[in-house]
mmCIF file of C-alpha atoms and ligand atoms in Angstrom:
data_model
loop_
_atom_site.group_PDB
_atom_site.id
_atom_site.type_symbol
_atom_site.label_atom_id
_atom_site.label_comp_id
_atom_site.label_asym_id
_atom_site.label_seq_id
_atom_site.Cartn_x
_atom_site.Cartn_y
_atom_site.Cartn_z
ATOM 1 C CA UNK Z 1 9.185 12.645 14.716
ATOM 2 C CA UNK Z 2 8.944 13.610 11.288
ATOM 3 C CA UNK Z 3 5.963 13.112 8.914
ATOM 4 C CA UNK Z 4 8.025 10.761 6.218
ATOM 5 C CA UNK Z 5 5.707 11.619 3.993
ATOM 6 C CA UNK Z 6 5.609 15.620 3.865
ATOM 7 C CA UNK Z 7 9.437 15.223 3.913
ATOM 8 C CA UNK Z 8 10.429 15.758 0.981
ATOM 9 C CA UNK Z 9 7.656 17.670 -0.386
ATOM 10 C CA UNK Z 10 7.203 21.955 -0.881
ATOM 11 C CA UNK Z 11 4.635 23.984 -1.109
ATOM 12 C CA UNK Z 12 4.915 26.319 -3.764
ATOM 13 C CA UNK Z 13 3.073 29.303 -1.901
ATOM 14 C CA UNK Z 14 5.293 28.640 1.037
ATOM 15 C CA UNK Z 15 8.633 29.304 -0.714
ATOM 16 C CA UNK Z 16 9.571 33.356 -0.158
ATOM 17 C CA UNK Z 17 10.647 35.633 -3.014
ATOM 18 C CA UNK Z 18 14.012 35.163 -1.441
ATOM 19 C CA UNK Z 19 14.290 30.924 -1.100
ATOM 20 C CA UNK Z 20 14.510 28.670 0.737
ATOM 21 C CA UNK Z 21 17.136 26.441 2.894
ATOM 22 C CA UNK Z 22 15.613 22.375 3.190
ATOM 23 C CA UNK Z 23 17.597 20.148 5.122
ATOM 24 C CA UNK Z 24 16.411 16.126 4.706
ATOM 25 C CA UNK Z 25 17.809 12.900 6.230
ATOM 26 C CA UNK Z 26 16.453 10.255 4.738
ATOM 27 C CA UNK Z 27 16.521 6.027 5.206
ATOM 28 C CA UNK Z 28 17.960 5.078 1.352
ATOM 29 C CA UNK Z 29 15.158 2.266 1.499
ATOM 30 C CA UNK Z 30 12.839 5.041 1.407
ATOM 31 C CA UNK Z 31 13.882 5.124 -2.079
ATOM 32 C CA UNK Z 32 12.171 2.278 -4.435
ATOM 33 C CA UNK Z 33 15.054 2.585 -6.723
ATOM 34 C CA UNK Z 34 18.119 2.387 -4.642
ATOM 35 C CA UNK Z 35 15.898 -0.186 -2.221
ATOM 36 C CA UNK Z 36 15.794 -2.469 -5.187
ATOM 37 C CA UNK Z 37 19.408 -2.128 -5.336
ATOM 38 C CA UNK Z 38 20.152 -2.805 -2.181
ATOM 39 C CA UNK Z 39 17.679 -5.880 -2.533
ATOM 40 C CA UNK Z 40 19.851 -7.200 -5.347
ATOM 41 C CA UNK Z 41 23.132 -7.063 -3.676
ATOM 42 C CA UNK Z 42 24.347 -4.355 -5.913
ATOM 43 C CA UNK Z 43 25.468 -1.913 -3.151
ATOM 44 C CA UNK Z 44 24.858 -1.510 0.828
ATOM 45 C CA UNK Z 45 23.986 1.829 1.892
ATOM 46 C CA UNK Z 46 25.137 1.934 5.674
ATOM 47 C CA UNK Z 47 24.284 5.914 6.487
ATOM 48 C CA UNK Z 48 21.492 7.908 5.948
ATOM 49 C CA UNK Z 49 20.797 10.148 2.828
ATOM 50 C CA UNK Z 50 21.879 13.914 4.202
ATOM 51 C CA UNK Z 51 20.351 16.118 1.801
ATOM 52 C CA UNK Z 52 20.773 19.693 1.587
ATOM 53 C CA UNK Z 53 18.531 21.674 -0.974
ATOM 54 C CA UNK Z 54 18.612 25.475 -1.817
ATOM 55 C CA UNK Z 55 15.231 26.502 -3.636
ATOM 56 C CA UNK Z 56 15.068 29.278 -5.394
ATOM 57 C CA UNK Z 57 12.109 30.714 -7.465
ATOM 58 C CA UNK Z 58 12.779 32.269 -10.559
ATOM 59 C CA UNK Z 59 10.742 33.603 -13.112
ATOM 60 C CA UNK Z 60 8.417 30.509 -14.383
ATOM 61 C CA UNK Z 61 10.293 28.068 -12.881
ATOM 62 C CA UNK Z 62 11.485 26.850 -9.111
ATOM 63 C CA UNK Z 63 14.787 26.062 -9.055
ATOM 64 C CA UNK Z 64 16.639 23.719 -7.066
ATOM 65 C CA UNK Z 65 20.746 23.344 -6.320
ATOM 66 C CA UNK Z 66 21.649 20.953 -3.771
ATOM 67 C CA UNK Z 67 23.414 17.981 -3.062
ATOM 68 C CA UNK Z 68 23.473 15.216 -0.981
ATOM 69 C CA UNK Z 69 25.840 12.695 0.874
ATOM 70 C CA UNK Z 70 26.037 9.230 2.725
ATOM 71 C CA UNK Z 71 27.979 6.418 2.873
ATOM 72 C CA UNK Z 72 27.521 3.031 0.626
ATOM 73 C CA UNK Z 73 29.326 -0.490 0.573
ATOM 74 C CA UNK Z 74 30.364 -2.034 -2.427
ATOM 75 C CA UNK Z 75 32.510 -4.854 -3.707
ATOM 76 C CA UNK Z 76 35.509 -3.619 -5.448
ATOM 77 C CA UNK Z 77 35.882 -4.761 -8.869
ATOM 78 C CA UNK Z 78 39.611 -5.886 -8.534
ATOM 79 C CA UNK Z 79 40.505 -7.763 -5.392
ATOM 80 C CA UNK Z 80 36.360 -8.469 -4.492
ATOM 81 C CA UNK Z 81 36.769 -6.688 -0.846
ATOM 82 C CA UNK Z 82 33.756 -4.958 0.381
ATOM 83 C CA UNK Z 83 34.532 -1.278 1.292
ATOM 84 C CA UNK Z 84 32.979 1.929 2.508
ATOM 85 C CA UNK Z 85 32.725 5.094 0.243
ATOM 86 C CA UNK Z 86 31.267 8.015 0.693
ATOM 87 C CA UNK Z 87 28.743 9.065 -2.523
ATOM 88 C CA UNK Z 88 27.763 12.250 -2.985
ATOM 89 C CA UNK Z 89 26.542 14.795 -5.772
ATOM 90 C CA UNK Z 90 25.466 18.251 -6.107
ATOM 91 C CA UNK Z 91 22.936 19.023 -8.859
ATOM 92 C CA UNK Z 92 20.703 21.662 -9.843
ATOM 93 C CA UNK Z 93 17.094 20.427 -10.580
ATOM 94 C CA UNK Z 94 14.433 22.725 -12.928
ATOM 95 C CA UNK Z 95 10.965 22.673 -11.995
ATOM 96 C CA UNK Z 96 8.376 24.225 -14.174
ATOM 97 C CA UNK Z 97 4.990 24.119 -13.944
ATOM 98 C CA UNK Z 98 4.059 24.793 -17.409
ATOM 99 C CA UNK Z 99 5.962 23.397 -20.052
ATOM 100 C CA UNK Z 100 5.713 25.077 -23.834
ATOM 101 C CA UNK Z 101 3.810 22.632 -25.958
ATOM 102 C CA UNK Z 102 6.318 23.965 -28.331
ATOM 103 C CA UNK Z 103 9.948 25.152 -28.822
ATOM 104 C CA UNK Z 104 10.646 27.960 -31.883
ATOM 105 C CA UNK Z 105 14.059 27.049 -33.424
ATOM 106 C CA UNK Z 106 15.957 29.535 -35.120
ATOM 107 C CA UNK Z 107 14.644 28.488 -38.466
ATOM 108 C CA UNK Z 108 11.246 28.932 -37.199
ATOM 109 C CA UNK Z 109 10.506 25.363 -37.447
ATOM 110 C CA UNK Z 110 8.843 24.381 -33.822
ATOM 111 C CA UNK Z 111 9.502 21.324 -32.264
ATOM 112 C CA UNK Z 112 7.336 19.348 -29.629
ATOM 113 C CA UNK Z 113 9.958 18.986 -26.944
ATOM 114 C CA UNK Z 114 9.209 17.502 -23.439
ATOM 115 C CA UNK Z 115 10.032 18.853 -19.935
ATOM 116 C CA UNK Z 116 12.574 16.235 -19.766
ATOM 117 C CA UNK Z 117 14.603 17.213 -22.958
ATOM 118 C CA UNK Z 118 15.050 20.683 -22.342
ATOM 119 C CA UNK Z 119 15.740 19.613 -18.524
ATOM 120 C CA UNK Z 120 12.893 20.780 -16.537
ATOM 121 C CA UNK Z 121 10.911 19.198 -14.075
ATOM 122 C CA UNK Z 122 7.235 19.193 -14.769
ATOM 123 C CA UNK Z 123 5.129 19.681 -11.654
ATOM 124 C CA UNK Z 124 1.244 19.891 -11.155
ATOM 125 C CA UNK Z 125 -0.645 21.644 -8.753
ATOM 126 C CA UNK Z 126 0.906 23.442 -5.908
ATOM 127 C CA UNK Z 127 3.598 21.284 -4.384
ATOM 128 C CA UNK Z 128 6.420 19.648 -5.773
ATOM 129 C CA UNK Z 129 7.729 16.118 -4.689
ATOM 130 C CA UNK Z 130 11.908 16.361 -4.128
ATOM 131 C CA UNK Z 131 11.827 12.322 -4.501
ATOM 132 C CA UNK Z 132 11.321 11.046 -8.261
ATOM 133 C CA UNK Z 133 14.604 13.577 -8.972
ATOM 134 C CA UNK Z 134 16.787 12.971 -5.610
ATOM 135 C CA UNK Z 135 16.693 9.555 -6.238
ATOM 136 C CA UNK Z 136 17.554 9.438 -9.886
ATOM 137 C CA UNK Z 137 20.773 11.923 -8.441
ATOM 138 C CA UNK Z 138 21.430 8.989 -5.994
ATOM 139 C CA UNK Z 139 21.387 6.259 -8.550
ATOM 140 C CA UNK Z 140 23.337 7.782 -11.280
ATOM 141 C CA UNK Z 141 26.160 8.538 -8.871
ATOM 142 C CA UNK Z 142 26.517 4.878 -7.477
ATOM 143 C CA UNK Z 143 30.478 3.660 -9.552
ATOM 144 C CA UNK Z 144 29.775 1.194 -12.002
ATOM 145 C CA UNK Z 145 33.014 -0.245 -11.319
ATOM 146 C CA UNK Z 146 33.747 0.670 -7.625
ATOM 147 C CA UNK Z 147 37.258 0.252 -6.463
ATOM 148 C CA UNK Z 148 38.346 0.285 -3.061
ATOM 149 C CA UNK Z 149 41.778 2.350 -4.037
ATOM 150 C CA UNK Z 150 43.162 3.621 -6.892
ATOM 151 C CA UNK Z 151 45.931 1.918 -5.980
ATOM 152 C CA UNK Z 152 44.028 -1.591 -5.602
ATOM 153 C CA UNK Z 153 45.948 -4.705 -6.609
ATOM 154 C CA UNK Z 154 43.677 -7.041 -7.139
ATOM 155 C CA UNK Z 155 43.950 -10.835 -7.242
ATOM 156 C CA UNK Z 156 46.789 -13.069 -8.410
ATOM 157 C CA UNK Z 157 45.054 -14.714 -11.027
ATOM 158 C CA UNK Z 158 46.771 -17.726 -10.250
ATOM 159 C CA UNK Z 159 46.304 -18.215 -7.101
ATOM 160 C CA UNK Z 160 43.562 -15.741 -5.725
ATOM 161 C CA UNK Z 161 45.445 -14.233 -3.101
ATOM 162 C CA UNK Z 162 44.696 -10.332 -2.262
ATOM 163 C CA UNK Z 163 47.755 -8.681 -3.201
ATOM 164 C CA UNK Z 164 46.470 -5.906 -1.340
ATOM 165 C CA UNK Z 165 47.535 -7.889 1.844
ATOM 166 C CA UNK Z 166 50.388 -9.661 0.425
ATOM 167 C CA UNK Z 167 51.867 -11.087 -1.939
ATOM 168 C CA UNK Z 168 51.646 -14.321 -3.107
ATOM 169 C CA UNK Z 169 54.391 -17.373 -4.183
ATOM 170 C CA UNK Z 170 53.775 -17.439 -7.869
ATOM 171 C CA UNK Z 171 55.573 -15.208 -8.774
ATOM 172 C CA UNK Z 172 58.020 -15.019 -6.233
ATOM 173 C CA UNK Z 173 60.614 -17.684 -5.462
ATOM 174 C CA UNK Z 174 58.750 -21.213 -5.391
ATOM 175 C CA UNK Z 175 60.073 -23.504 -2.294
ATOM 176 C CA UNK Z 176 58.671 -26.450 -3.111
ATOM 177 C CA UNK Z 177 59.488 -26.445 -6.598
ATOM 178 C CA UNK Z 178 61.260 -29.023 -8.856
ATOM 179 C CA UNK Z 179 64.606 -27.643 -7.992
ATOM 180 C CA UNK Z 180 63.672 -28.060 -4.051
ATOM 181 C CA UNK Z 181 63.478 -31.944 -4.799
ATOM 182 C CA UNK Z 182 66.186 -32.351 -6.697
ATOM 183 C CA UNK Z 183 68.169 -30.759 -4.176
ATOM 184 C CA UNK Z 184 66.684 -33.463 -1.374
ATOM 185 C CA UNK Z 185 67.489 -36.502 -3.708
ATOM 186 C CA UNK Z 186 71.479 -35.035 -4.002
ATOM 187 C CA UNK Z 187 71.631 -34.462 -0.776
ATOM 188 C CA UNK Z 188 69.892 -38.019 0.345
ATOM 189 C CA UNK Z 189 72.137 -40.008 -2.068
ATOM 190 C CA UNK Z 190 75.922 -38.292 -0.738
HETATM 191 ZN ZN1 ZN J 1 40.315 -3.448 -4.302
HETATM 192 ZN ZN1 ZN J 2 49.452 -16.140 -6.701
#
């Protein structure tokens, strides 16, 4: 049994010149972000997070290129049926320990920029913390507007059947219609 809480944590001394291969599964819950998702209703997340992450140390910085995968349920936004989709990402992730207080422009003007805005990772000390970063990859690749095929239907707006699964008498020939009864009233009166 794993140590959840060294999981998803490096070293920085322990990474060789050459990289390093990390291999994480983690419970999405473990995740305050996607939990409070998941709390809300907003999306289901019915596998593990299998993350795969290549780090590589480059001059001043540690870099990071990996990608993960699992499976969440959603409600599609047409026809309201929950369905299973796999989410993944790959991403490459910047982390720098120190961060220029300035950047010189061309025009020699310098600019306070953060670690954020030219898209580093700040880290402190001698470990960095996979986390904060994996789990804004997971959240930005949940669909806004999740559907469960391209090809989805919907709903008759009429009558809220899933025309996925069928379809539906509005539009279609109506049997009990005016007509019908004015065909029973001939018929009863002959
Ligand atoms: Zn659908
Ligand atoms: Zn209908």
């Amino acid at each position: 049994m794993k140590n959840r809480d060294n999981d998803m944590k490096i070293e920085i001394h322990q990474i060789p010149s050459t990289g390093l291969e990390l291999a994480f599964e983690e419970q999405p819950d473990r995740f305050a972000s996607v939990k409070e998702l998941m709390e809300t209703g907003e999306c289901r997340f019915v596998a593990p997070v299998d993350i795969a992450l290549q780090v590589t140390p480059v001059p001043d910085m540690i870099r990071v290129e990996g990608g993960f995968n699992t499976t969440i349920r959603q409600a599609c936004v047409r026809c309201m049926e929950r369905f299973d989709g796999t989410l993944e990402s790959h991403f490459t992730l910047d982390y720098s320990k120190a961060i220029p207080d300035d950047v010189h422009r061309n025009d020699g003007n310098s600019v306070e920029l953060t670690a954020q805005q030219i898209g580093m990772i700040h880290y402190q000390g001698d470990e960095i913390d996979f986390t904060d970063a994996i789990q804004e990859q997971i959240v930005m690749a949940i669909p806004y507007h999740p559907l469960c095929s391209d090809a989805c239907k919907g709903l008759c707006a009429q009558c809220g059947q899933n025309l996925n699964i069928g379809d539906c008498r509005c539009s279609g020939q109506d049997t009990d219609g005016p007509f019908d009864v004015l065909k029973k009233l001939k018929l009863s009166s002959e």
